[in-house]
Rosetta silent file (secondary structure, phi, psi, omega in degrees, C-alpha in Angstrom):
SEQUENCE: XXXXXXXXXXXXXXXXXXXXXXXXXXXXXXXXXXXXXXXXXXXXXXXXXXXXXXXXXXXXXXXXXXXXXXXXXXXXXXXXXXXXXXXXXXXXXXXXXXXXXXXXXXXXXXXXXXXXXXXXXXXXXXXXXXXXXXXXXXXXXXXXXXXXXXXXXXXXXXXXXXXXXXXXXXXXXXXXXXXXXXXXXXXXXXXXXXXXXXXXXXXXXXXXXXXXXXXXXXXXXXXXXXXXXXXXXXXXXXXXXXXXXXXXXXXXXXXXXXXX
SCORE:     score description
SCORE:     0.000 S_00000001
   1 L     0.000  157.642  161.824   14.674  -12.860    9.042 S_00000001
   2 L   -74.747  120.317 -172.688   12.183  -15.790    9.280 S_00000001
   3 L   -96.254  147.178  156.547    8.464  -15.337    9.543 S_00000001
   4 L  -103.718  -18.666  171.727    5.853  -17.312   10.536 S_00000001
   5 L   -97.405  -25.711 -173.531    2.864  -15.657    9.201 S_00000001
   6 L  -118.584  137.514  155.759    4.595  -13.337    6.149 S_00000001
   7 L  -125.912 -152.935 -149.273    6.517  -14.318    3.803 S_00000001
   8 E  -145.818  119.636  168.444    8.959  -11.509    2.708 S_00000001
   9 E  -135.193  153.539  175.177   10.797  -11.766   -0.483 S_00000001
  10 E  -137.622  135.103  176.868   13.435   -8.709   -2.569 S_00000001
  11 E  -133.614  151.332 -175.719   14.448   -9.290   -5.880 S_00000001
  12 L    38.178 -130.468 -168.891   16.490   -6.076   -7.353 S_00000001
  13 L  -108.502   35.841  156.630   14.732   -3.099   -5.582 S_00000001
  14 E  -121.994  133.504  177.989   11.359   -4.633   -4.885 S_00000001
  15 E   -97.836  137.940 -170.351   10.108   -6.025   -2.024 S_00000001
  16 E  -111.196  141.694  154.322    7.045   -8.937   -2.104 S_00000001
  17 E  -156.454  119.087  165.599    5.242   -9.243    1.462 S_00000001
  18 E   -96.051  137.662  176.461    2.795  -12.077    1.236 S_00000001
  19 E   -90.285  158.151 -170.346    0.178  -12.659    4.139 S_00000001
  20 L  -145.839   63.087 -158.626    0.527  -16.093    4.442 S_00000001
  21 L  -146.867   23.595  164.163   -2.435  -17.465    6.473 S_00000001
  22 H   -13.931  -68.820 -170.196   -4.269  -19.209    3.372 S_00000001
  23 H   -90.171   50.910 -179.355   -6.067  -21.229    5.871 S_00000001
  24 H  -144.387  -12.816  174.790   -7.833  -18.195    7.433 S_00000001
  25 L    80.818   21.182 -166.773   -8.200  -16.674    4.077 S_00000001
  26 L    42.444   31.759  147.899   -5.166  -14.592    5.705 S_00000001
  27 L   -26.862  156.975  155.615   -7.050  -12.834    8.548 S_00000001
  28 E  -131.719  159.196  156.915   -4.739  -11.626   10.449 S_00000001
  29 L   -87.104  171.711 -173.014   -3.839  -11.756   14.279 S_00000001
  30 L   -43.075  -86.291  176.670   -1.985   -9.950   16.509 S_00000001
  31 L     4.016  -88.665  163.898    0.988  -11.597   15.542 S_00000001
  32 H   -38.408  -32.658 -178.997    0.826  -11.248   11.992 S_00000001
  33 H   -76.743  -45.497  135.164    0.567   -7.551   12.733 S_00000001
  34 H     7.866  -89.354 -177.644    3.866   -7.592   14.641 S_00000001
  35 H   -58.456  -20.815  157.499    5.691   -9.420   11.978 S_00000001
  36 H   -96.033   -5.620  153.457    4.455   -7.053    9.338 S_00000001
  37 H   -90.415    5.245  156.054    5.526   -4.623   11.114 S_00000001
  38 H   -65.841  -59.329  159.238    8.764   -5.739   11.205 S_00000001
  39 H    -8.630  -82.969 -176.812    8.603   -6.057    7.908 S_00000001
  40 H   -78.490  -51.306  177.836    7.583   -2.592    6.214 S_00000001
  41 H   -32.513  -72.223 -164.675   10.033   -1.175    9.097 S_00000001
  42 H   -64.637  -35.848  171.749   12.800   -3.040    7.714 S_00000001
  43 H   -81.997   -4.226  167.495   11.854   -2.045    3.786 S_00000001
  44 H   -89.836   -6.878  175.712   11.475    1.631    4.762 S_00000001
  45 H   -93.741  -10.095 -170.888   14.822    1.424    6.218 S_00000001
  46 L  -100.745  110.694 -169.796   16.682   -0.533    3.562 S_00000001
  47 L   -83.000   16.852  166.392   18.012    2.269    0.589 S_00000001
  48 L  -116.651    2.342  154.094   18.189   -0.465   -1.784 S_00000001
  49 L  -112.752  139.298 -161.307   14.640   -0.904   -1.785 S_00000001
  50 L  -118.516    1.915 -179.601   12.384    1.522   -3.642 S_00000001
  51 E  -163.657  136.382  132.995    8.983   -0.376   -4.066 S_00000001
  52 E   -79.041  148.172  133.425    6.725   -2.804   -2.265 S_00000001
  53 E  -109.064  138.454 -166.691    4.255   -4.904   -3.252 S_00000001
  54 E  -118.672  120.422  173.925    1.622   -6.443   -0.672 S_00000001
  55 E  -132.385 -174.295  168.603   -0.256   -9.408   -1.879 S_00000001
  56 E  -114.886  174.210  172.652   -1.979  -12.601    0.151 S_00000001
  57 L   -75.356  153.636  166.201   -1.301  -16.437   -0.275 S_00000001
  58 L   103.245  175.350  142.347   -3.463  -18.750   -1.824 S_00000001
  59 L   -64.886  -28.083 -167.520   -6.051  -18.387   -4.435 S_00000001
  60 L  -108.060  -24.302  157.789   -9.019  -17.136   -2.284 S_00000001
  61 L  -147.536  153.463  147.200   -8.073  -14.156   -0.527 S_00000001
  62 L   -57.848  -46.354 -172.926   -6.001  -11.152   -0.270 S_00000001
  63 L  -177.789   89.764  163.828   -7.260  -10.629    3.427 S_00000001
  64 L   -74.668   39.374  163.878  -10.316  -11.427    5.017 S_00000001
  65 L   116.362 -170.875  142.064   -9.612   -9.019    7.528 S_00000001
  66 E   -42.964  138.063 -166.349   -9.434   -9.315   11.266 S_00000001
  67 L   -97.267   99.991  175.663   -8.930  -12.853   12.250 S_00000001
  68 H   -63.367  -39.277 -178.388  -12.361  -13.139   14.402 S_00000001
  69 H   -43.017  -60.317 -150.615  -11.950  -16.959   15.173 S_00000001
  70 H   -95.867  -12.358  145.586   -9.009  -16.202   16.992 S_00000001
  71 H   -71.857  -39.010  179.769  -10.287  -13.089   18.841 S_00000001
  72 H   -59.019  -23.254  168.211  -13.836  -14.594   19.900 S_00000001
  73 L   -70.970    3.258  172.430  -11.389  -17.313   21.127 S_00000001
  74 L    96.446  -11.063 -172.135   -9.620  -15.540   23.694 S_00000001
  75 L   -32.879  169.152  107.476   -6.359  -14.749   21.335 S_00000001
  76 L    -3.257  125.404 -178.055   -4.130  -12.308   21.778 S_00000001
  77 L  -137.118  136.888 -168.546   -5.209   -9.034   20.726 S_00000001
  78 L   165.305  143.073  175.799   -3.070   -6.197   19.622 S_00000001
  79 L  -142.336  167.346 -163.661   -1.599   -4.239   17.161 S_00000001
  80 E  -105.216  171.132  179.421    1.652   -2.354   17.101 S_00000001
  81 L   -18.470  -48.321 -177.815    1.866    1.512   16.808 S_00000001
  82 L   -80.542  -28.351  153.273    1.781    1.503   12.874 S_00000001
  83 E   135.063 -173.645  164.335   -1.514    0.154   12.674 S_00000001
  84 H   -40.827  153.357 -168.271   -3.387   -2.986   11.247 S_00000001
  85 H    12.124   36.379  165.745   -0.904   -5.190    9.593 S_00000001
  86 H    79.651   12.125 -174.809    2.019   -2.664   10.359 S_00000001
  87 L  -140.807  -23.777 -159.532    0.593   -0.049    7.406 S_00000001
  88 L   -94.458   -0.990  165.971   -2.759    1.386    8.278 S_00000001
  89 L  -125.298   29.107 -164.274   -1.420    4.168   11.003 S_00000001
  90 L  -110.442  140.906 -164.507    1.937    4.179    9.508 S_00000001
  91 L  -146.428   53.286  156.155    1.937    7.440    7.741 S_00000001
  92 L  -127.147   -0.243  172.301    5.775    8.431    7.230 S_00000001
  93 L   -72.325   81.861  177.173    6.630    5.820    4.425 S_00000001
  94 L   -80.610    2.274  157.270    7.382    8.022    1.594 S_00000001
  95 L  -117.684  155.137 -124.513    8.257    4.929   -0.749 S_00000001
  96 L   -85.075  159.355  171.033    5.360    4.093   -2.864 S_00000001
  97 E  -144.562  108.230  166.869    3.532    0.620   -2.259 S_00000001
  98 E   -43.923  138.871  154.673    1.290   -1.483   -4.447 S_00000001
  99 E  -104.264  103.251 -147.486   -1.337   -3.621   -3.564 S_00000001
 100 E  -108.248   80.845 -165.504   -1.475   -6.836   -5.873 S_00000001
 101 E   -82.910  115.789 -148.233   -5.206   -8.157   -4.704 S_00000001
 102 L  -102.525  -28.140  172.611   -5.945  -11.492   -5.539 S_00000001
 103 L  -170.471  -88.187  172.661   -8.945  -12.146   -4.385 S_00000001
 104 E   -92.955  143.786  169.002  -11.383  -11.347   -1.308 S_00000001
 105 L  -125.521   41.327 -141.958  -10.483   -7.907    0.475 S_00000001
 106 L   -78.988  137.523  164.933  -13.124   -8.087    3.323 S_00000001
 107 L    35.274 -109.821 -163.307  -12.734   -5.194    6.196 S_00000001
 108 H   -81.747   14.472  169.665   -9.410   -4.804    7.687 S_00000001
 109 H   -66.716  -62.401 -157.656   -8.353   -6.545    3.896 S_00000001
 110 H   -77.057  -37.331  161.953   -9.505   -4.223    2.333 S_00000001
 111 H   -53.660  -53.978  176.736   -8.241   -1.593    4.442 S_00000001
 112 H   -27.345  -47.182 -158.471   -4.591   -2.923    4.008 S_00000001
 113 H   -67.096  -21.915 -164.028   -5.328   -2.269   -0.004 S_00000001
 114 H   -63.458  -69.522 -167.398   -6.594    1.586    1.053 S_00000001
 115 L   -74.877   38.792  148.402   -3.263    2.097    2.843 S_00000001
 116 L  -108.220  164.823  152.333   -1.237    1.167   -0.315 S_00000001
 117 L   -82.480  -25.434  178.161   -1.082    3.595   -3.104 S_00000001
 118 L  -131.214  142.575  158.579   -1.983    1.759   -6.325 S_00000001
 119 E  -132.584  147.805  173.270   -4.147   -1.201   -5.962 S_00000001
 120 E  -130.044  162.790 -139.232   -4.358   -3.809   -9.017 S_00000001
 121 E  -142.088   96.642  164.898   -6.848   -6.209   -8.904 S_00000001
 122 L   -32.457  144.316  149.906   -7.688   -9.767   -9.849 S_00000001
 123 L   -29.344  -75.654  154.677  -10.548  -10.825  -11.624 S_00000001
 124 L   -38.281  -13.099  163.390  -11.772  -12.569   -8.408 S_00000001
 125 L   -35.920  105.938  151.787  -11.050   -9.318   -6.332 S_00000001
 126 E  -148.734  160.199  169.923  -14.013   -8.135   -4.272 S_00000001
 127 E  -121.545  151.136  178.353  -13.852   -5.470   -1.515 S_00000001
 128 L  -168.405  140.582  145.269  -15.947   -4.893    1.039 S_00000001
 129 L   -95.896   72.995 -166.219  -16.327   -3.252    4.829 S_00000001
 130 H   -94.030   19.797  176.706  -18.463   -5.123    6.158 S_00000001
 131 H    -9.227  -42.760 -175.883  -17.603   -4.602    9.960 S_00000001
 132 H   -82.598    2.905 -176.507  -21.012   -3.714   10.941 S_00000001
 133 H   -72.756  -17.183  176.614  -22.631   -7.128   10.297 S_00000001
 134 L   -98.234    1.387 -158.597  -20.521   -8.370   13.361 S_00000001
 135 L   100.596  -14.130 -164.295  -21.182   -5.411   15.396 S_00000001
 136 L  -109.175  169.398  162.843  -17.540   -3.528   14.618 S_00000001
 137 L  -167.099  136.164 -157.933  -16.745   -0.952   12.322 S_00000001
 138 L   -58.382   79.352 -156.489  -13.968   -0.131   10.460 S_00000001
 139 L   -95.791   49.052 -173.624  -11.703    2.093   12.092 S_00000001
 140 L  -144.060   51.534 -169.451   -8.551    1.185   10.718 S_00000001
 141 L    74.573  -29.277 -165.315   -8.809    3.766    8.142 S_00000001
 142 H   -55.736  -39.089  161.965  -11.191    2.301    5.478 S_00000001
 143 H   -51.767  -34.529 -171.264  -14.002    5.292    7.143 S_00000001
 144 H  -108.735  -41.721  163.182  -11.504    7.633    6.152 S_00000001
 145 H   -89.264   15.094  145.459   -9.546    6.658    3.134 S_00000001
 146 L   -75.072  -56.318 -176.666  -12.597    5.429    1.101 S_00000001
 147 H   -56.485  -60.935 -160.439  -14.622    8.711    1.195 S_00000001
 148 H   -58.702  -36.055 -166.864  -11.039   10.549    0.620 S_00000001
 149 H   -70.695  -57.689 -175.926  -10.014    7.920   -2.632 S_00000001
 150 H  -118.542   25.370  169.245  -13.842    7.742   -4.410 S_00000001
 151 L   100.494  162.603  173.555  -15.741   10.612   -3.062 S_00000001
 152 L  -107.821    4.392  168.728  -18.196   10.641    0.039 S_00000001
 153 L  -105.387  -53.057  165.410  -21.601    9.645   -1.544 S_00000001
 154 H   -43.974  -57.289  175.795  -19.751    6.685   -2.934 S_00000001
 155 H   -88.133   23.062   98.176  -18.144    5.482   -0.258 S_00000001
 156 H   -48.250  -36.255 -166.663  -21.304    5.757    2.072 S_00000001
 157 H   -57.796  -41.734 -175.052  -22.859    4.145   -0.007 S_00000001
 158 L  -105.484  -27.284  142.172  -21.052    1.260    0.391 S_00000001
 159 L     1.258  -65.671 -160.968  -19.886    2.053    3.882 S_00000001
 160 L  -109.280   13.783  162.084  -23.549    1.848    5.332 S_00000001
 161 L  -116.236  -16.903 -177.649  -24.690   -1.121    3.379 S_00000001
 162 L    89.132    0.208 -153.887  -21.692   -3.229    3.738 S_00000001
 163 L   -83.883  174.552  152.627  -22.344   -4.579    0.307 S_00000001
 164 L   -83.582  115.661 -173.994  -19.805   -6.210   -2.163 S_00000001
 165 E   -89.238  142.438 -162.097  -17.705   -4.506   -4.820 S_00000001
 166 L   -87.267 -146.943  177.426  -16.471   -6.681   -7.530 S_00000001
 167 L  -115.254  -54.000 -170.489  -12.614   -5.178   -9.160 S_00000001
 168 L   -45.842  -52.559 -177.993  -14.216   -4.130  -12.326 S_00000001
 169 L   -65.682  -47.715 -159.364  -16.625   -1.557   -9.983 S_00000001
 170 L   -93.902   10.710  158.177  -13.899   -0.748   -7.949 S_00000001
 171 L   -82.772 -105.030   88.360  -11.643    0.376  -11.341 S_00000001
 172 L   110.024  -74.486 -153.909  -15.284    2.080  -12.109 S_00000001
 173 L   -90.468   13.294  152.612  -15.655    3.783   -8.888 S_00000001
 174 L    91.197   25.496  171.856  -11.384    4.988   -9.310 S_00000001
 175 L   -98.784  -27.721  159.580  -10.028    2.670   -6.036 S_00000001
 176 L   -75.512  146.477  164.285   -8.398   -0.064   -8.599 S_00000001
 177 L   -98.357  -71.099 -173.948   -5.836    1.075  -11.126 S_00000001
 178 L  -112.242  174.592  173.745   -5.970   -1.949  -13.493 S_00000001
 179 E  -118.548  157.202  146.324   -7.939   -5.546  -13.411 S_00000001
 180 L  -151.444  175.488  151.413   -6.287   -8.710  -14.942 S_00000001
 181 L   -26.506  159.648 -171.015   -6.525  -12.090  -15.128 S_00000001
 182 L   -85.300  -38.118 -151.126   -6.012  -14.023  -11.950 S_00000001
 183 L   -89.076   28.794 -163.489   -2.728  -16.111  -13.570 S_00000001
 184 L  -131.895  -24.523  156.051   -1.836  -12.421  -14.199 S_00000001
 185 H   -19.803 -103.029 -163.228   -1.731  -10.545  -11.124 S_00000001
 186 H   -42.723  -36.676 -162.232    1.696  -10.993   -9.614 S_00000001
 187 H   -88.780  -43.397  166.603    3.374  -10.313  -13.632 S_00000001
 188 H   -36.383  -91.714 -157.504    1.003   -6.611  -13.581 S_00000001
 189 H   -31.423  -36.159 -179.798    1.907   -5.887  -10.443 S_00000001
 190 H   -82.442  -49.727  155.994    5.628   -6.315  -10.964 S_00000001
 191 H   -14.935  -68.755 -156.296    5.080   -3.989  -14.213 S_00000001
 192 H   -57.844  -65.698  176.536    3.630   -1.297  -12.421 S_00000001
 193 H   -25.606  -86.536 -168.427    6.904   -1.738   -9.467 S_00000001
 194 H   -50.241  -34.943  157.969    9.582   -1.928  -12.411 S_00000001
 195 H   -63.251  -10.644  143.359    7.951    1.328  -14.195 S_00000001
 196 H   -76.746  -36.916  166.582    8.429    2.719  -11.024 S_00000001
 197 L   -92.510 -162.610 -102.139   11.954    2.329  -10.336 S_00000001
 198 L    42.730  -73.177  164.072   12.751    3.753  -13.451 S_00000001
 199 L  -114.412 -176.015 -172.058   12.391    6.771  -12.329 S_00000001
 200 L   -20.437  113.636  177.011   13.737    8.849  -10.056 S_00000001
 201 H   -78.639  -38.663  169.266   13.074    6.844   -6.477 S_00000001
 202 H   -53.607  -37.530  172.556   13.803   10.314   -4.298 S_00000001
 203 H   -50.994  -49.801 -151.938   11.396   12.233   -6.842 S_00000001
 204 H   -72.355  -55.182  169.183    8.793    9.503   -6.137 S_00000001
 205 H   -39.767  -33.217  171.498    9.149    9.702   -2.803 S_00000001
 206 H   -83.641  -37.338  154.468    8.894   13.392   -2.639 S_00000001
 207 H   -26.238  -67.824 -151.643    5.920   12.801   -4.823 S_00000001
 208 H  -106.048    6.295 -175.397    3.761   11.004   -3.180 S_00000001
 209 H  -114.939  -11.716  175.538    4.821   12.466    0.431 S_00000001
 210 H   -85.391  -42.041 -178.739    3.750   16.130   -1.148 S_00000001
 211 H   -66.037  -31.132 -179.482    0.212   14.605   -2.262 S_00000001
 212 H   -93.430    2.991  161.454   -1.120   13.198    1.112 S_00000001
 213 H   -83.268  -44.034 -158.689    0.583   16.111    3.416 S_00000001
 214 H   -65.494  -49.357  177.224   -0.550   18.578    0.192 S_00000001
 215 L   -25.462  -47.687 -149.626   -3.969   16.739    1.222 S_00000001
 216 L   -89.290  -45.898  176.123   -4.175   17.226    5.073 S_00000001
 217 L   -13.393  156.140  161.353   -3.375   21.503    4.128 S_00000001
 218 L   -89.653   -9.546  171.352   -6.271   23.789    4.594 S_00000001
 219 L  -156.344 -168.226 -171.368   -6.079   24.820    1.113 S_00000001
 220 H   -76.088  -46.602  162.147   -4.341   24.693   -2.179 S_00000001
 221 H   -46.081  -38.662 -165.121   -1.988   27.926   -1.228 S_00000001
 222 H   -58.967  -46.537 -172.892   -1.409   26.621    2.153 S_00000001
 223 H   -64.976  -25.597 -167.374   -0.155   23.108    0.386 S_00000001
 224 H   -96.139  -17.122  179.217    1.726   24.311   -2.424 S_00000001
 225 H   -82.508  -19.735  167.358    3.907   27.035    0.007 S_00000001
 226 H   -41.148  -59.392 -169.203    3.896   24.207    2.660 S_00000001
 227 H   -69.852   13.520 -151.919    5.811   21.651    0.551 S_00000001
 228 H   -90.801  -37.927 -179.135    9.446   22.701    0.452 S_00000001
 229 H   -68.662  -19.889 -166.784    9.166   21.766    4.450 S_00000001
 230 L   -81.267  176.386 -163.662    7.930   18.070    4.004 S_00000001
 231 L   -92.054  -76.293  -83.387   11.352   15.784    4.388 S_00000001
 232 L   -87.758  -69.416 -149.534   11.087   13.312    1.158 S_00000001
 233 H   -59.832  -71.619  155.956   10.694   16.700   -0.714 S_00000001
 234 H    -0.311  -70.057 -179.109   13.568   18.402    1.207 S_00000001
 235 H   -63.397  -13.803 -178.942   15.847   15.341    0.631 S_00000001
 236 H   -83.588  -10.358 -177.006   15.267   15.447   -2.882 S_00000001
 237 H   -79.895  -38.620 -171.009   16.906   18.936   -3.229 S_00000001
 238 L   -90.227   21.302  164.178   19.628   17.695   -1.413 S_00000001
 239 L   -38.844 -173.309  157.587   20.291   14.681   -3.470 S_00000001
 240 L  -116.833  -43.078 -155.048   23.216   13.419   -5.638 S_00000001
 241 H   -69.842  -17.761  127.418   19.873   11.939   -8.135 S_00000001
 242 H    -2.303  -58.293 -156.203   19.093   16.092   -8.002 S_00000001
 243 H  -112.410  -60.969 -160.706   22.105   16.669  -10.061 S_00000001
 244 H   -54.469  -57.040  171.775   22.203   13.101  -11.410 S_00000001
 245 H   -86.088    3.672  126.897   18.844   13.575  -13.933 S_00000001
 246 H   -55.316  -20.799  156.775   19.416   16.862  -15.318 S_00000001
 247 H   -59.226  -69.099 -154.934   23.182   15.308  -16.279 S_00000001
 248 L   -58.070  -10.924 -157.933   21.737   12.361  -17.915 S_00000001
 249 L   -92.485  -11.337 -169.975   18.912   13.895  -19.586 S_00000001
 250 L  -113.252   -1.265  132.929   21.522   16.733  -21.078 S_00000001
 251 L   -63.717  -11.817 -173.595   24.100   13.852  -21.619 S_00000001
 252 L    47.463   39.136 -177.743   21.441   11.785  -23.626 S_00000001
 253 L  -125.904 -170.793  175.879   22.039    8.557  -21.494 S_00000001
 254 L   -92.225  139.938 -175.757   19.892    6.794  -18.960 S_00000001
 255 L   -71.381  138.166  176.657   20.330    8.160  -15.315 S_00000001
 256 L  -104.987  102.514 -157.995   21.899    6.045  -12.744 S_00000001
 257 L   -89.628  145.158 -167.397   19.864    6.532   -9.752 S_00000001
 258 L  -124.382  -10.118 -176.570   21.005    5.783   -6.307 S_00000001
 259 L    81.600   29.894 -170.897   18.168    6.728   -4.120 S_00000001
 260 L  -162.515    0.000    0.000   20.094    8.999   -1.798 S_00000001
């Protein structure tokens, strides 16, 4: 469908979702949260895609955030059930999603990158929460998946000063996977996607839906007899790609994976 704020593109089995509010530095508004939640809805529902990537428009930011302008202005305010920009409460999306951050990743920006799983990172990349300089503070996960991602004396640290992290510090302090070049971004980013579909997409999914449930466990026993119950892992027993990559790998070909 056609957006006005996003724009939404799938080539093979990866899906691009660009904020597309350059001349806001791609705050976003209610709206925009709507329409990305339209979005990720529609790529967690579609079995021929296996990977996002979330990046912003422009040169200058990934996301500065909350669009303030247009709340001190009376806007529309609102966000839908799944959370800032449609990702930051949504916590059943067991395929994996990149964040390809281009440039500032200020507060609910920055959050967005949190609620991906891999973020790569532009030269020009800085993160920051700096919520409390307006009075706000950043409850749209960034309190909770910073401390959980680089530790809790780290992420206070930066938490209660607000300050700016460059990309090189945030590979440094383990919230970045890689840095590049700025003209370099979008060609990483697509790397990292295509080395993911590769492999299995139900293993990945059961992957990465065992580590942040194995997380929330009260312990390590509880988590490892827990996961046979989460569904990604569940669906993966009951796969045809189950069967399909013990054939290929004892056939000596490459597996043809169907995602189901």
């Amino acid at each position: 469908m056609a957006y006005e704020f996003i724009k939404v593109e799938r080539d093979g089995p990866v899906t691009t979702v660009t904020l597309n509010r350059p001349e806001v530095m791609n705050a976003l508004h209610s709206p925009a949260h709507f329409e990305l939640a339209e979005a990720f809805d529609a790529f967690a529902a579609d079995p021929d895609q296996w990977v996002a990537i979330v990046t912003g428009a422009g040169e200058r930011a990934f996301s500065a955030g909350n669009d303030l302008k247009h709340q001190a202005g009376g806007g529309k305010m609102g966000s839908p059930p799944s959370g800032f920009a449609g990702l930051t409460s949504r916590f059943d999306l067991a395929k994996p999603l990149i964040a390809a951050v281009n440039g500032v990743a200020m507060g609910g920006g920055f959050e967005i990158a949190l609620a991906c799983d891999i973020i790569i990172a532009s030269e020009a990349a800085v993160f920051a929460l700096p919520e409390p300089r307006v009075g706000l503070a950043a409850l749209a996960g960034g309190l909770h998946r910073l401390p959980r991602a680089i530790g809790t004396k780290r992420a206070m640290a930066m938490i209660l000063t607000t300050r700016r992290v460059s990309a090189a510090e945030g590979k440094d302090l383990g919230f970045v996977a890689e840095v590049t070049a700025p003209h370099d971004l979008m060609r990483v980013a697509r790397e990292w996607a295509d080395g993911i579909c590769q492999l299995g997409p139900m293993s990945i999914r059961a992957s990465k839906e065992a580590v942040y449930r194995g997380l929330d466990e009260p312990s390590l026993e509880a988590a490892i007899k827990g996961q046979s119950r989460y569904p990604a892992v569940a669906a993966l027993f009951t796969s045809e790609d189950f069967v399909e990559g013990p054939l290929a790998f004892s056939q000596k070909r490459a597996p043809a994976w169907k995602g189901r």
